[in-house]
XYZ file of C-alpha atoms in Angstrom:
293
model
C 7.163 8.959 11.004
C 9.828 8.364 13.588
C 9.471 11.889 14.975
C 5.697 11.700 15.402
C 4.549 12.056 19.010
C 1.251 10.686 20.218
C -0.493 8.299 22.531
C -2.438 6.493 19.838
C -2.242 2.842 18.804
C 0.618 0.925 17.251
C 0.071 0.690 13.501
C 1.278 -2.605 11.971
C 1.423 -2.381 8.163
C 2.456 -5.301 5.999
C 2.748 -6.106 2.343
C 0.813 -9.271 1.505
C 2.209 -11.388 -1.352
C 5.500 -13.068 -0.454
C 5.547 -11.234 2.883
C 2.527 -12.537 4.812
C 0.823 -14.781 2.243
C 2.399 -17.126 -0.300
C 1.450 -18.942 -3.470
C 2.229 -22.657 -3.676
C 5.295 -21.846 -5.791
C 6.609 -19.372 -3.205
C 6.160 -21.435 -0.024
C 9.840 -22.505 0.016
C 9.164 -25.465 2.307
C 12.287 -27.262 3.544
C 12.937 -30.468 5.411
C 11.020 -33.750 5.308
C 7.369 -33.651 4.292
C 6.215 -35.044 7.640
C 7.595 -31.928 9.351
C 5.955 -29.442 6.983
C 3.732 -26.843 8.672
C -0.020 -27.019 8.411
C -1.213 -24.455 5.862
C -4.348 -22.333 5.744
C -5.669 -21.190 2.359
C -6.610 -17.500 2.439
C -7.322 -16.864 -1.254
C -9.389 -18.715 -3.849
C -9.791 -17.544 -7.443
C -11.997 -19.266 -10.014
C -12.438 -22.205 -7.613
C -8.662 -22.686 -7.278
C -6.698 -22.122 -4.047
C -4.041 -19.457 -4.621
C -2.476 -18.144 -1.417
C -1.576 -19.561 1.958
C -0.105 -18.842 5.342
C 0.697 -21.306 8.100
C -1.899 -22.077 10.759
C 0.563 -20.709 13.304
C 0.784 -17.442 11.357
C -3.018 -17.305 11.276
C -3.127 -17.379 15.086
C -0.416 -14.729 15.333
C -2.252 -12.467 12.881
C -5.461 -12.815 14.882
C -3.596 -11.753 18.028
C -1.932 -8.845 16.225
C -5.327 -7.641 15.017
C -6.443 -7.323 18.639
C -3.276 -5.636 19.876
C -2.446 -3.215 17.032
C -4.096 -1.364 14.165
C -3.264 -3.877 11.427
C -3.200 -2.476 7.859
C -2.727 -4.734 4.796
C -0.700 -2.847 2.167
C -0.580 -4.191 -1.372
C 0.051 -3.410 -5.026
C -2.991 -5.538 -5.812
C -6.109 -3.926 -7.195
C -9.103 -3.633 -4.913
C -10.778 -6.567 -6.654
C -7.704 -8.755 -6.197
C -7.350 -7.710 -2.551
C -10.975 -8.580 -1.793
C -10.319 -12.199 -2.798
C -8.128 -12.559 0.298
C -9.770 -13.717 3.531
C -7.273 -13.002 6.303
C -7.673 -14.442 9.803
C -8.445 -12.126 12.698
C -10.538 -8.982 12.993
C -11.437 -7.343 9.666
C -8.907 -4.530 9.092
C -10.420 -1.075 9.521
C -8.045 0.277 6.870
C -6.373 -1.341 3.864
C -4.111 0.159 1.201
C -4.488 -1.087 -2.384
C -3.046 -0.279 -5.823
C 0.313 0.700 -4.321
C -1.283 3.554 -2.387
C -3.814 4.614 -5.006
C -6.736 3.551 -2.823
C -7.349 3.575 0.914
C -10.202 1.319 1.962
C -12.116 2.216 5.120
C -14.193 -0.695 6.401
C -13.877 -2.190 2.933
C -15.002 0.916 1.023
C -12.914 3.245 -1.111
C -12.112 6.664 0.312
C -12.940 8.917 -2.689
C -11.205 12.013 -1.294
C -7.875 10.218 -0.942
C -8.134 8.829 -4.474
C -8.917 12.309 -5.835
C -5.773 13.688 -4.191
C -3.690 10.864 -5.679
C -5.033 11.552 -9.173
C -4.218 15.255 -8.901
C -0.648 14.474 -7.865
C -0.086 12.024 -10.731
C -1.535 14.401 -13.299
C 0.835 17.131 -12.138
C 4.044 15.115 -11.885
C 3.976 12.190 -14.343
C 3.383 11.505 -18.011
C -0.006 9.841 -18.612
C -0.501 6.104 -18.216
C -1.394 5.838 -21.901
C 2.083 6.963 -22.953
C 3.677 4.265 -20.786
C 1.283 1.587 -22.030
C 2.108 2.485 -25.632
C 5.851 2.273 -24.917
C 5.389 -1.171 -23.378
C 3.350 -2.284 -26.386
C 6.065 -1.161 -28.805
C 9.103 -2.504 -26.947
C 8.007 -5.753 -25.255
C 9.068 -8.840 -27.221
C 6.223 -11.317 -27.898
C 8.807 -14.060 -27.422
C 8.846 -13.520 -23.649
C 5.688 -11.464 -23.090
C 2.653 -13.380 -21.819
C 0.216 -10.661 -20.717
C 0.009 -6.877 -20.671
C -2.273 -5.290 -18.095
C -3.235 -1.981 -16.449
C -4.380 -1.760 -12.835
C -7.065 0.632 -11.571
C -6.163 3.025 -14.414
C -3.119 3.936 -12.289
C -0.175 1.777 -13.402
C 0.796 -0.977 -15.832
C 2.438 -4.366 -15.568
C 3.594 -7.197 -17.781
C 3.546 -10.939 -17.131
C 6.673 -12.438 -18.677
C 8.534 -15.717 -19.099
C 11.377 -15.351 -16.610
C 13.540 -17.954 -18.347
C 13.774 -15.876 -21.524
C 13.135 -12.379 -20.150
C 16.252 -10.185 -20.621
C 17.226 -8.236 -17.487
C 18.759 -5.582 -19.727
C 15.305 -4.731 -21.068
C 14.068 -3.923 -17.571
C 17.041 -1.625 -16.991
C 16.357 0.195 -20.253
C 12.693 0.530 -19.304
C 13.657 1.903 -15.870
C 15.853 4.575 -17.473
C 13.102 5.561 -19.929
C 10.441 5.608 -17.196
C 12.591 7.550 -14.730
C 12.812 10.487 -17.128
C 9.016 10.599 -17.190
C 8.267 10.350 -13.480
C 7.745 6.571 -13.329
C 9.535 3.674 -11.611
C 10.035 0.023 -12.605
C 10.021 -3.074 -10.407
C 10.532 -6.731 -11.386
C 8.761 -9.163 -9.065
C 8.938 -12.772 -10.166
C 7.069 -13.042 -13.457
C 5.683 -9.487 -13.276
C 7.287 -6.254 -14.442
C 5.605 -3.190 -12.923
C 5.675 0.361 -14.285
C 4.381 2.647 -11.528
C 4.210 6.452 -11.226
C 6.911 7.575 -8.775
C 4.465 9.544 -6.556
C 2.155 6.508 -6.282
C 3.594 5.044 -3.086
C 2.532 2.848 -0.231
C 4.254 5.214 2.201
C 2.075 8.200 1.312
C -1.109 6.222 1.983
C 0.410 4.779 5.163
C 1.215 8.292 6.411
C -2.419 9.265 5.838
C -3.726 6.282 7.816
C -1.205 6.942 10.608
C -2.366 10.569 10.769
C -6.023 9.584 10.942
C -5.574 7.187 13.854
C -2.838 9.257 15.557
C -0.476 6.265 15.546
C 2.295 6.462 18.118
C 4.535 3.819 16.530
C 4.505 2.412 12.992
C 5.683 -1.101 12.105
C 6.109 -2.299 8.510
C 7.206 -5.353 6.522
C 7.758 -5.956 2.817
C 9.909 -7.820 0.306
C 9.953 -5.858 -2.968
C 11.413 -2.603 -4.244
C 7.879 -1.197 -4.169
C 7.991 -1.767 -0.385
C 11.212 0.178 0.199
C 9.446 3.484 0.785
C 6.969 1.732 3.108
C 9.835 0.404 5.225
C 11.651 3.746 5.248
C 8.495 5.496 6.473
C 8.081 3.161 9.453
C 9.616 3.395 12.907
C 10.538 -0.302 12.863
C 10.595 -2.642 9.889
C 11.483 -6.101 8.627
C 12.257 -7.596 5.233
C 12.346 -11.330 4.364
C 15.397 -13.272 3.253
C 13.854 -13.507 -0.226
C 12.581 -10.971 -2.752
C 13.926 -7.929 -4.570
C 15.135 -6.151 -1.434
C 17.100 -9.191 -0.260
C 18.591 -9.752 -3.711
C 19.694 -6.111 -3.845
C 21.140 -6.228 -0.317
C 18.840 -3.336 0.592
C 19.214 -2.128 4.172
C 18.183 0.673 6.517
C 19.184 1.244 10.173
C 15.694 0.586 11.563
C 14.874 -2.346 9.217
C 15.887 -5.890 10.184
C 16.897 -8.255 7.378
C 15.426 -11.593 8.428
C 17.122 -14.857 7.392
C 13.900 -16.812 6.869
C 12.652 -17.429 3.350
C 9.191 -18.427 2.190
C 6.095 -19.000 4.265
C 8.049 -19.417 7.517
C 9.079 -15.786 7.216
C 5.431 -14.747 7.514
C 5.404 -16.313 10.979
C 8.631 -14.566 11.954
C 7.375 -11.150 10.847
C 4.180 -11.505 12.865
C 6.108 -12.602 15.969
C 8.359 -9.581 15.654
C 5.406 -7.237 15.235
C 3.738 -8.699 18.317
C 6.852 -7.966 20.352
C 6.350 -4.276 19.543
C 2.581 -4.226 20.134
C 1.145 -3.577 23.606
C -0.616 -6.382 25.417
C -4.360 -5.802 25.192
C -6.721 -7.366 27.662
C -9.246 -9.402 25.700
C -12.353 -10.897 27.303
C -12.267 -14.667 27.604
C -14.556 -17.358 29.013
C -15.415 -16.952 32.727
C -12.675 -18.147 35.035
C -9.984 -18.111 32.322
C -7.326 -15.443 31.730
C -7.268 -13.417 28.523
C -4.806 -14.773 25.909
C -2.441 -11.811 26.158
C 0.983 -13.398 26.263
C 3.321 -12.869 23.318
C 3.777 -16.151 21.434
C 7.212 -17.625 21.922
C 9.950 -17.783 19.324
């Protein structure tokens, strides 16, 4: 996208889990408790709070939503994504199921999904073959759950303490010969068709809005193509990409880990987004200044 001309808006795309929002286990809070940041819960499931960002990050995200075309990008299913209640203006576009669905004002774009299905049918072995391989090879000793998502890809929930890394490497080799990729993210092992990418859906959204500059952030191997497709990107100091030492010339490796990194990413995105005049109460200036470091 770096060669795309245009006078359109800045597009700010970000992965969600462990990039902008964090479970209690992933917060990585440091220092004394009395100095801990105030947290805002943005996801509840079955009456239990699941995901958080800091109150400071909530304010930054609200500002970003007024100054750029903010696009949440996630491997979550549409149902899982809709549990999240992000601060700021409702995003006009969202990308779910690792690029399998583009939501427009909260509704699935059926034409995009049809194009994705045609591509997968032409280039990858069927999901059923992968699911059967996982069923036959996963050890019940470390396997906790086996799931499919949106009839597009599969994932396992495993016990990390007993899960053998060698098994994931063997699965990656098997899947690669059949047009699929493998990613290990915490307790989840994903098997995803190689053409099912966040970057392809991002390129479609950027084309539709005639974006003049694309920003992106993400932490996992499934975000690598998203970051490579952007003009400017950031990755946290945690996650698969950090562990692998993954780098690209236009992607900044941030030192922050955990929920504080969500704040840093939003500050960096705001520095690349134009100041937008926003109406305020009579006699008061619009809150257009970039938040400080």
